[in-house]
Amino acid sequence: MTERAWWKEAVVYQIYPRSFNDSDGDGVGDIPGIVEKLDYVDELGVDAVWLSPVYESPQHDNGYDVSDYRSIHSEYGTMDDWESLLAGLHDRDIRLVMDMVANHTSSEHEWFRRSRTDPDGEYGDYYVWREGDADEPPNNWKSFFGGSAWTYDEEREAWYLSLFDTTQPDLNWRNPDVRAEMHEVMNWWLDKGIDGFRLDVLNLISKPEGLPDGDPSRDLVGSEHFVDGPRIHEYLAEMHDAVFAGRDIVTVGEMPELTLDSAREYTGEDGPLDLVFPFEHVQVDFGPNGRWDVGEWTLPELKSVLDTWQRGLDDEWWTTLFFENHDQPRSVSRFGDDERYRYESATALATALLTLRGTPFVYQGQELGMTNTTFESLDDVADIDTVRNVRELIADGVYGGYGEVRGVVEARSRDNARTPMQWTDGRHAGFTDGDPWLPVNDDYEAVNAARERERTPSVLSYYRTLIGVRGDSEPLRYGSYELRYPDDEQLYVYERRLDGERVVVVLNLSGEPRTADVTPVGPSAALLLGNYESVPEAPGEPFDLRPYEARLYAESG
C-alpha cells in the first residue's frame, strides 16, 4: 500500500510570473497581478502553486539567473507583495512551492563579482574557474544553450564554467561554503512558510575534479561527466539533512537526462527527494539530430515511455505527470490538433494527465488549450536557448538559414509557453495595459479565459470538473495502474484499481473515429466523465469513439 502524503494527492499549477498577469502596465507580469487572479486559480481546484523564480535578477534567462536569493525582482514587486501572495494562497488552502536555482547564479550576483576580482579571497572558489590560454577552453564541454560551456573572464584572466548562458556561472559545489550558503538560503525561505521547492537542474551540481573531455559524439558533449556527477548523492543527502528533514514539504528535482534507475535512487523512502521530473515522454518527437530536429512520433511509442515510468515507480516511489511547463511547447500543438480538434484533443490530453498514477502539474494556459505561436524571424524570438542554438546550427551548416529551421523553432522554442496568459479578447488579451514583453499569441480572440468561462463545453470547465473527479476518486489518486492495448495506434486505455474499485480510462488520441472493443469496460460500468456531450452511460461492446474522445468509467466489485 502506498504511503499517503499531501503532495501525492495534489494537483500543482505552475505560474510563470513574467507572463501571467501584469498589474501596473509595464508589460511584465508581476506578483500583484498573480494576487489579482487567485480566485481564478482557486476555482480551478488546484492544491498547490509552483512559482517560477521571482528573485532579484538581470533577467537574461527570465529569473533563472539569480543575483540575490533573498530579494524580489523589482519588476515583479516587493517582498510585501510576495507575503500577500503567500497569505492569499494559504487562505485558500493552496500551498506554495518556490523554484530554487542551485546549480548557478547570475554573473551579477555579489558572490561572482567578488570571485572574479579577488581569486584568493573568501569567494574566490565559489565558482568553477580554470586558468589557461584565452583562446583554448579547459575542455570540450558544450552548453545546453549551444556553444562552449566555458567563458573567458578578462578581469580574472581565467575561464569559468557556464552550462547554460554565459551570464549564468556554475557554482562550485565542491566548496563546503557554497553548500552551506545554499542550505541557508533554502532554510530562509522555508522559515517564511513556503511548502517546498522545485529544484532547477539539480542533478548538474556535481562536476568531476579533473574536468575531463567529453565524448564528442554525444548530443551534449561532456554530459556524461556533469549529469549525475560523482558526488551528487553526497550533496543531496547533505541537503536533505540540513534543509528538508522534519518538514512537511515537497521537494521536486528537475533532472536532465534522468533514467528510471536514477529516479529510484533520488526518490523513495531512502532518497533525498520526494519527486523528480522525467523527460523521456516529451522527447518522443525528437528527430535524428536530437532536440533541434522534429521527428514523427507514434502513440505506441508515447504509451511505452509513460508505461515504463508508471510501472517503474510503483508503490515504493512516486512520479510526476506533465505535458507542459515553461520550457516545453504547448501540448495541444505537440500531441493533439490545435486547429480542427483543439477542444477535443486538449481535453483528451488533460484526461491522461489527471488520471495516470502520480502528481499532475498543470502549466498556466494549459487549462485554456493555449497553442504554440509563430516566429517570422529569429529576431522575434526572446528565448536565449533558442537563439543561441539556432545561430550555432546555421553557422555549422546544419540548416541553410532561418527559413529552413523556422518549423523547428516554432515546434521547440520555449517562447511557445511564455507568450502572455490569454485572459480576454481585448487588447493584449487582457494581460497588460502596456506593451507586453513578448507578443500575445494571434489566436487570443478565440482562446481566452473569459470565452472559456462562457463556452459549453470548454477546456477550462473540463479541467475544473476533471480535477474534482480526481480528488474524489481513491483509485485515481492511489490505485494501481495497468495498460491495455499497448500497440494500438489510436487507443490509450488503462485501468486504475484500489480496494475493489476501478476506473477505466478510454482515450482515442487520434483525429479519426474508432470503433473500440474495450474489454475492461463491463456492463455494470458507470460513466464518470466524458469530453463529448451525449456519451452513453452503458457503452456496450464494441462502442464508437469520436476523434480525441475521452471517457472515464467506474466500476465496483
XYZ file of C-alpha atoms in Angstrom:
557
model
C 0.000 0.000 0.000
C 1.343 3.405 -0.966
C 2.111 5.702 1.960
C -0.128 8.759 1.809
C 1.152 12.324 1.535
C -0.470 15.649 0.612
C 1.803 16.088 -2.393
C 0.753 12.727 -3.809
C -2.878 13.846 -3.801
C -2.204 17.382 -5.040
C -2.691 18.939 -8.449
C 0.033 21.565 -8.925
C -0.411 24.689 -11.069
C 2.732 26.342 -12.423
C 2.793 30.129 -12.683
C 5.421 31.820 -14.822
C 5.165 35.296 -13.288
C 6.583 37.261 -16.212
C 3.727 36.066 -18.423
C 0.790 35.539 -16.055
C -0.799 38.929 -15.321
C 0.560 42.481 -15.359
C -0.947 44.776 -12.713
C 0.945 48.011 -13.426
C 1.009 48.305 -17.219
C 4.761 47.927 -17.757
C 4.229 44.873 -19.958
C 5.745 42.417 -17.479
C 3.678 40.111 -15.300
C 4.117 40.637 -11.574
C 3.219 39.332 -8.132
C 0.319 41.760 -7.540
C -1.023 40.521 -10.871
C -0.950 36.962 -9.557
C -2.751 38.066 -6.389
C -5.482 39.591 -8.572
C -6.072 36.183 -10.152
C -6.022 33.987 -7.036
C -9.764 33.368 -7.197
C -9.284 32.055 -10.735
C -6.571 29.677 -9.501
C -8.757 28.619 -6.587
C -11.762 27.974 -8.834
C -9.611 25.700 -10.984
C -9.404 23.407 -7.968
C -5.642 23.014 -7.691
C -3.911 22.279 -4.401
C -0.520 23.936 -4.870
C 1.196 26.599 -6.979
C 4.722 26.220 -8.311
C 6.045 29.743 -8.748
C 8.883 30.200 -11.226
C 11.715 32.434 -9.909
C 10.832 35.904 -8.638
C 14.230 36.609 -7.047
C 16.338 39.646 -7.939
C 17.770 39.046 -11.398
C 19.030 40.863 -14.500
C 16.540 38.642 -16.398
C 18.897 37.312 -19.056
C 17.127 33.974 -18.557
C 13.876 35.363 -17.152
C 14.766 34.860 -13.498
C 16.763 31.644 -13.702
C 19.818 33.890 -13.392
C 19.583 34.926 -9.736
C 21.557 37.901 -8.448
C 20.084 37.903 -4.912
C 18.224 34.911 -3.470
C 16.701 36.944 -0.628
C 15.214 39.810 -2.656
C 12.291 40.112 -5.065
C 12.993 41.382 -8.582
C 11.650 44.933 -8.809
C 9.614 44.286 -11.989
C 7.750 41.566 -10.088
C 7.085 43.617 -6.966
C 8.296 43.715 -3.383
C 8.713 41.297 -0.523
C 5.455 42.674 0.905
C 3.757 41.714 -2.374
C 5.215 38.231 -2.062
C 3.966 37.973 1.542
C 0.492 38.916 0.291
C 0.689 36.184 -2.323
C 1.691 33.575 0.248
C -1.101 34.643 2.598
C -3.650 34.714 -0.222
C -2.758 31.210 -1.308
C -2.769 29.813 2.223
C -6.130 31.490 2.928
C -7.479 29.426 0.040
C -5.767 26.223 1.261
C -3.357 26.331 -1.663
C 0.292 25.604 -0.948
C 3.237 27.498 -2.434
C 6.240 25.747 -3.979
C 9.144 28.041 -4.851
C 11.590 27.496 -7.700
C 15.169 27.250 -6.407
C 18.137 27.636 -8.773
C 21.025 25.872 -7.084
C 23.386 24.979 -9.937
C 24.292 28.520 -10.973
C 23.771 32.191 -10.202
C 23.782 35.344 -12.274
C 27.155 36.812 -13.182
C 25.836 39.898 -11.386
C 25.492 38.066 -8.057
C 27.736 39.541 -5.356
C 29.411 36.160 -4.931
C 30.532 36.174 -8.555
C 31.572 39.830 -8.539
C 33.882 39.136 -5.603
C 35.035 35.813 -7.043
C 36.249 37.388 -10.289
C 38.007 40.343 -8.582
C 39.675 38.501 -5.689
C 40.708 34.932 -6.616
C 42.366 34.409 -3.224
C 39.517 35.885 -1.197
C 36.529 34.371 0.566
C 34.546 33.931 -2.654
C 37.415 33.093 -4.989
C 36.484 29.394 -5.069
C 32.687 29.803 -5.185
C 32.580 29.051 -8.928
C 34.263 26.596 -11.306
C 37.329 28.516 -12.524
C 40.244 27.272 -14.586
C 43.317 29.173 -15.752
C 44.649 28.745 -19.264
C 45.091 30.172 -22.723
C 42.362 32.705 -23.515
C 41.871 31.043 -26.917
C 41.528 27.464 -25.660
C 38.746 26.422 -23.237
C 39.717 23.995 -20.446
C 37.786 21.137 -22.072
C 35.314 20.396 -24.873
C 32.115 20.528 -22.818
C 29.126 22.124 -24.531
C 26.439 24.383 -23.094
C 22.758 23.425 -23.064
C 22.221 26.737 -24.865
C 24.756 25.976 -27.598
C 28.482 26.633 -27.950
C 31.222 26.068 -25.403
C 30.316 25.651 -21.736
C 33.282 27.907 -20.882
C 33.513 31.690 -20.801
C 36.790 33.594 -20.527
C 36.757 36.406 -17.978
C 39.181 39.213 -18.801
C 39.103 40.585 -15.269
C 40.228 37.397 -13.537
C 42.091 36.188 -16.635
C 40.579 32.741 -16.267
C 37.764 30.589 -17.622
C 34.520 29.937 -15.729
C 32.052 27.123 -16.379
C 28.562 28.101 -17.554
C 26.449 25.118 -18.603
C 23.677 27.484 -19.681
C 24.071 31.147 -20.679
C 27.401 32.924 -20.301
C 25.695 35.119 -17.685
C 24.934 32.032 -15.538
C 28.217 30.805 -13.986
C 28.065 27.392 -12.311
C 28.594 27.290 -8.570
C 31.397 25.125 -7.224
C 29.567 22.621 -5.055
C 32.856 21.002 -4.066
C 33.327 24.036 -1.816
C 31.545 23.345 1.525
C 30.942 27.078 1.989
C 28.864 27.116 -1.202
C 26.773 24.213 0.034
C 26.273 25.906 3.398
C 25.231 29.157 1.691
C 22.623 27.386 -0.424
C 21.296 25.443 2.566
C 20.929 28.723 4.452
C 19.051 30.322 1.557
C 16.612 27.414 1.313
C 16.012 27.328 5.069
C 15.393 31.082 4.989
C 12.548 30.645 2.516
C 11.106 27.618 4.294
C 11.080 29.569 7.542
C 8.935 32.178 5.775
C 6.260 29.494 5.422
C 6.532 28.069 1.918
C 5.588 24.465 1.277
C 8.510 23.164 -0.755
C 10.852 23.605 -3.680
C 11.075 22.764 -7.333
C 14.860 22.471 -7.721
C 16.207 23.595 -11.086
C 18.611 21.255 -12.988
C 19.549 19.718 -9.657
C 21.487 16.727 -10.928
C 24.084 19.007 -12.567
C 25.563 20.404 -9.343
C 28.380 17.830 -9.076
C 31.319 18.027 -11.506
C 34.385 15.748 -11.535
C 37.528 17.296 -10.129
C 39.642 16.732 -13.230
C 37.050 18.092 -15.685
C 37.918 15.538 -18.406
C 36.886 15.973 -22.042
C 33.535 14.543 -23.047
C 32.677 12.133 -25.827
C 32.418 14.372 -28.922
C 29.792 12.091 -30.466
C 27.233 12.778 -27.725
C 24.335 15.174 -28.324
C 25.568 17.277 -25.398
C 29.328 16.890 -25.152
C 30.512 16.380 -21.590
C 27.131 15.438 -20.150
C 28.430 12.018 -19.098
C 30.587 13.921 -16.599
C 28.276 16.661 -15.318
C 24.911 14.842 -15.322
C 24.569 12.781 -12.117
C 28.154 13.721 -11.223
C 30.428 11.816 -8.852
C 29.294 13.423 -5.572
C 25.661 14.169 -6.404
C 24.212 11.732 -3.866
C 26.519 13.014 -1.148
C 25.435 16.605 -1.839
C 21.728 15.767 -1.904
C 21.895 13.673 1.271
C 23.586 16.605 2.971
C 20.921 18.978 1.591
C 18.169 16.704 2.838
C 19.555 16.579 6.353
C 20.335 20.297 6.519
C 17.138 21.601 4.919
C 14.346 19.126 4.172
C 14.337 16.670 7.096
C 11.486 17.011 9.564
C 9.483 19.460 7.440
C 6.070 18.753 5.879
C 7.104 19.980 2.439
C 7.544 18.653 -1.081
C 10.851 18.567 -2.959
C 10.806 18.144 -6.736
C 14.036 17.810 -8.684
C 14.378 18.800 -12.314
C 16.803 16.198 -13.647
C 18.121 16.446 -17.228
C 18.796 13.058 -18.891
C 17.072 11.285 -15.987
C 16.860 7.497 -16.150
C 14.438 5.250 -14.304
C 17.254 3.775 -12.207
C 18.440 7.258 -11.243
C 14.907 8.294 -10.327
C 14.707 5.363 -7.926
C 17.921 6.489 -6.252
C 16.821 10.117 -5.946
C 13.326 9.433 -4.560
C 11.502 6.906 -2.415
C 11.787 6.186 1.276
C 15.597 6.285 1.247
C 16.036 9.038 -1.346
C 16.746 12.694 -0.571
C 13.848 13.987 -2.721
C 10.129 13.340 -2.973
C 9.715 13.709 -6.731
C 11.679 14.155 -9.932
C 10.663 15.171 -13.458
C 11.276 12.536 -16.161
C 11.597 13.890 -19.705
C 11.562 10.829 -21.975
C 7.882 11.251 -22.880
C 8.457 14.802 -24.158
C 11.340 13.609 -26.314
C 9.391 11.133 -28.464
C 9.099 13.740 -31.229
C 12.842 14.474 -31.384
C 14.309 13.913 -34.833
C 17.594 12.241 -35.818
C 19.513 15.379 -34.816
C 18.001 15.499 -31.351
C 16.125 18.387 -29.737
C 16.627 20.824 -32.619
C 15.036 18.474 -35.101
C 11.389 17.452 -35.377
C 10.586 13.811 -35.943
C 7.461 11.716 -36.227
C 6.043 10.152 -33.085
C 3.569 7.345 -32.613
C 1.067 6.677 -29.875
C 2.515 3.209 -29.079
C 5.900 4.882 -28.526
C 4.422 7.521 -26.201
C 2.425 4.873 -24.313
C 5.522 2.709 -23.936
C 7.510 5.525 -22.331
C 4.702 6.524 -19.985
C 4.055 2.880 -19.125
C 7.715 2.339 -18.226
C 7.585 5.166 -15.685
C 4.137 4.207 -14.389
C 5.258 0.660 -13.638
C 8.859 1.504 -12.757
C 7.944 3.929 -9.990
C 5.407 1.760 -8.183
C 4.339 1.786 -4.515
C 7.883 2.378 -3.283
C 8.323 5.606 -5.286
C 6.147 8.288 -6.864
C 6.290 10.139 -10.165
C 5.313 13.472 -11.663
C 2.891 13.918 -14.564
C 3.234 16.762 -17.051
C 2.951 17.615 -20.724
C 3.814 21.317 -20.416
C 5.955 23.700 -18.410
C 7.879 26.929 -19.033
C 10.473 25.003 -21.094
C 8.094 22.903 -23.199
C 5.891 23.840 -26.188
C 2.123 23.703 -25.865
C 0.861 20.129 -25.649
C -2.260 20.610 -27.792
C 0.010 21.734 -30.646
C 2.513 18.968 -29.971
C 0.430 15.885 -29.209
C -3.042 16.985 -30.325
C -4.708 19.003 -33.060
C -4.679 22.727 -32.275
C -6.921 23.626 -35.230
C -9.782 21.259 -36.051
C -9.915 19.446 -32.671
C -8.416 21.920 -30.228
C -11.071 21.383 -27.525
C -11.253 17.629 -28.023
C -7.504 16.973 -28.062
C -6.759 19.423 -25.219
C -9.309 17.670 -23.003
C -8.171 14.188 -24.055
C -4.611 15.083 -23.044
C -5.950 16.572 -19.807
C -7.647 13.250 -19.112
C -4.360 11.366 -19.386
C -2.532 13.968 -17.301
C -5.031 13.823 -14.453
C -5.800 10.098 -14.382
C -2.381 8.480 -14.663
C -0.597 7.500 -11.445
C 1.430 10.350 -9.933
C 1.279 14.055 -9.109
C -0.063 16.152 -12.022
C 1.483 19.512 -12.914
C -0.661 21.887 -14.991
C 1.079 24.844 -16.655
C -0.651 28.224 -16.913
C -2.823 28.417 -20.027
C -2.850 24.661 -20.492
C -6.287 24.663 -18.883
C -7.433 27.012 -21.684
C -5.986 24.925 -24.504
C -3.427 27.616 -25.381
C -1.415 26.833 -28.518
C 2.054 27.375 -29.969
C 2.847 30.701 -31.583
C 4.707 31.764 -34.750
C 8.054 33.477 -35.350
C 8.606 35.141 -38.725
C 12.307 35.653 -37.991
C 14.842 34.783 -35.319
C 14.643 38.431 -34.227
C 11.114 37.693 -32.992
C 12.425 35.059 -30.550
C 13.229 36.167 -26.988
C 14.387 32.795 -25.649
C 18.193 32.773 -25.379
C 18.235 28.978 -25.536
C 16.575 29.016 -28.955
C 18.569 31.957 -30.302
C 21.996 30.610 -29.329
C 21.331 27.067 -30.510
C 19.778 28.097 -33.821
C 22.583 30.526 -34.619
C 25.107 27.750 -33.983
C 23.165 25.272 -36.128
C 23.075 27.764 -39.007
C 26.776 28.606 -38.567
C 27.630 24.877 -38.602
C 25.660 24.365 -41.811
C 23.038 22.068 -40.279
C 20.410 24.484 -41.592
C 20.901 26.860 -44.519
C 19.140 29.765 -42.840
C 16.136 30.682 -40.744
C 13.732 29.642 -43.490
C 14.937 26.047 -43.162
C 14.846 25.974 -39.363
C 11.671 28.007 -38.789
C 9.486 24.932 -38.418
C 11.816 23.547 -35.768
C 11.867 26.866 -33.896
C 8.076 27.049 -33.914
C 7.862 23.486 -32.621
C 10.581 23.791 -29.964
C 11.096 27.337 -28.704
C 10.429 27.904 -25.038
C 8.676 31.136 -26.039
C 5.680 28.985 -27.019
C 4.952 28.530 -23.322
C 5.906 32.076 -22.397
C 3.530 34.125 -24.506
C 1.261 36.114 -22.168
C -1.672 34.401 -20.497
C -4.836 34.992 -22.528
C -7.477 36.384 -20.182
C -9.877 38.181 -22.566
C -10.378 39.009 -26.244
C -9.428 42.621 -25.526
C -6.166 44.430 -26.224
C -3.140 42.228 -25.483
C -5.553 39.515 -24.308
C -6.162 41.396 -21.065
C -2.640 40.591 -19.892
C -1.425 44.201 -19.743
C -2.448 47.780 -20.456
C 1.036 48.433 -21.842
C 3.188 46.746 -24.448
C 3.796 43.101 -23.464
C 7.386 41.932 -23.100
C 6.531 39.099 -25.536
C 3.765 39.405 -28.144
C 0.448 37.744 -27.369
C -0.427 34.704 -29.487
C -2.525 35.681 -32.509
C -5.359 33.320 -31.519
C -6.220 35.170 -28.278
C -9.629 36.350 -29.527
C -10.744 32.732 -29.861
C -8.756 31.249 -26.969
C -9.014 33.127 -23.675
C -10.238 32.596 -20.130
C -13.321 34.812 -20.488
C -14.523 32.928 -23.539
C -13.729 29.575 -21.923
C -15.968 30.557 -18.993
C -18.860 31.232 -21.396
C -18.328 28.326 -23.778
C -20.124 24.989 -23.262
C -18.306 22.699 -23.273
C -14.891 24.285 -22.747
C -11.357 23.184 -21.974
C -11.446 25.210 -18.750
C -14.701 23.705 -17.473
C -13.442 20.237 -18.318
C -10.237 20.784 -16.330
C -12.237 22.008 -13.339
C -14.561 19.018 -13.480
C -11.771 16.513 -14.040
C -9.677 17.885 -11.155
C -12.736 17.434 -8.939
C -13.300 13.871 -10.186
C -9.680 13.009 -9.456
C -9.909 14.488 -5.968
C -12.969 12.380 -5.166
C -11.581 9.112 -6.570
C -9.352 6.918 -4.464
C -8.433 4.690 -7.434
C -7.324 7.740 -9.477
C -5.193 9.088 -6.628
C -3.681 5.914 -5.175
C -4.784 2.990 -7.316
C -2.628 0.557 -9.261
C -2.104 1.040 -12.967
C -2.460 -1.421 -15.838
C -2.086 -0.566 -19.527
C -4.308 -2.213 -22.138
C -3.709 -2.468 -25.904
C -0.116 -1.143 -25.852
C 0.326 -1.488 -29.626
C -2.916 0.202 -30.674
C -2.217 3.219 -32.896
C -5.290 5.185 -31.743
C -6.444 3.946 -28.347
C -4.874 4.703 -24.989
C -6.683 2.553 -22.420
C -5.672 1.793 -18.845
C -7.185 0.788 -15.519
C -6.713 2.234 -12.052
C -7.668 -0.165 -9.230
C -7.925 0.139 -5.456
C -9.811 -1.915 -2.830
C -12.321 -3.452 -5.206
C -12.966 -0.242 -7.118
C -11.651 0.530 -10.545
C -11.678 3.334 -13.066
C -11.139 2.568 -16.745
C -9.733 5.400 -18.846
C -10.542 5.172 -22.557
C -8.914 7.667 -24.928
C -8.956 7.942 -28.689
C -5.808 10.006 -29.224
C -6.290 10.481 -32.943
C -8.259 12.649 -35.324
C -10.115 9.671 -36.756
C -13.197 7.943 -35.269
C -12.706 4.471 -33.898
C -14.947 1.550 -33.063
C -13.466 0.029 -29.934
C -13.928 -3.322 -28.262
C -12.673 -2.332 -24.821
C -12.943 -5.468 -22.725
C -12.165 -3.836 -19.331
C -15.410 -1.816 -19.553
C -18.045 -4.179 -18.206
C -21.847 -3.955 -18.449
C -22.125 -2.538 -14.913
C -19.656 0.299 -15.542
C -20.927 3.815 -14.873
C -19.771 6.821 -16.832
C -17.762 9.198 -14.628
C -16.886 11.775 -17.256
C -16.571 12.306 -20.996
C -15.274 15.174 -23.078
C -18.120 14.945 -25.605
C -21.760 15.687 -24.942
C -24.219 12.798 -25.273
C -21.969 9.979 -24.066
C -23.854 6.699 -23.410
C -23.948 5.525 -19.793
C -23.733 1.861 -20.820
C -21.196 1.772 -23.634
C -21.833 -1.710 -24.918
C -19.146 -3.707 -26.661
C -17.913 -2.615 -29.095
C -18.645 1.118 -28.966
C -17.826 4.108 -31.140
C -15.284 6.755 -30.137
C -15.186 10.113 -31.873
C -11.911 11.956 -32.673
C -9.934 12.636 -29.478
C -12.783 11.323 -27.367
C -12.098 10.657 -23.678
C -14.231 8.620 -21.306
C -13.871 7.530 -17.693
C -15.868 4.554 -16.441
C -16.112 3.446 -12.806
C -16.996 0.001 -11.558
C -17.116 -1.671 -8.136
C -16.554 -5.274 -7.234
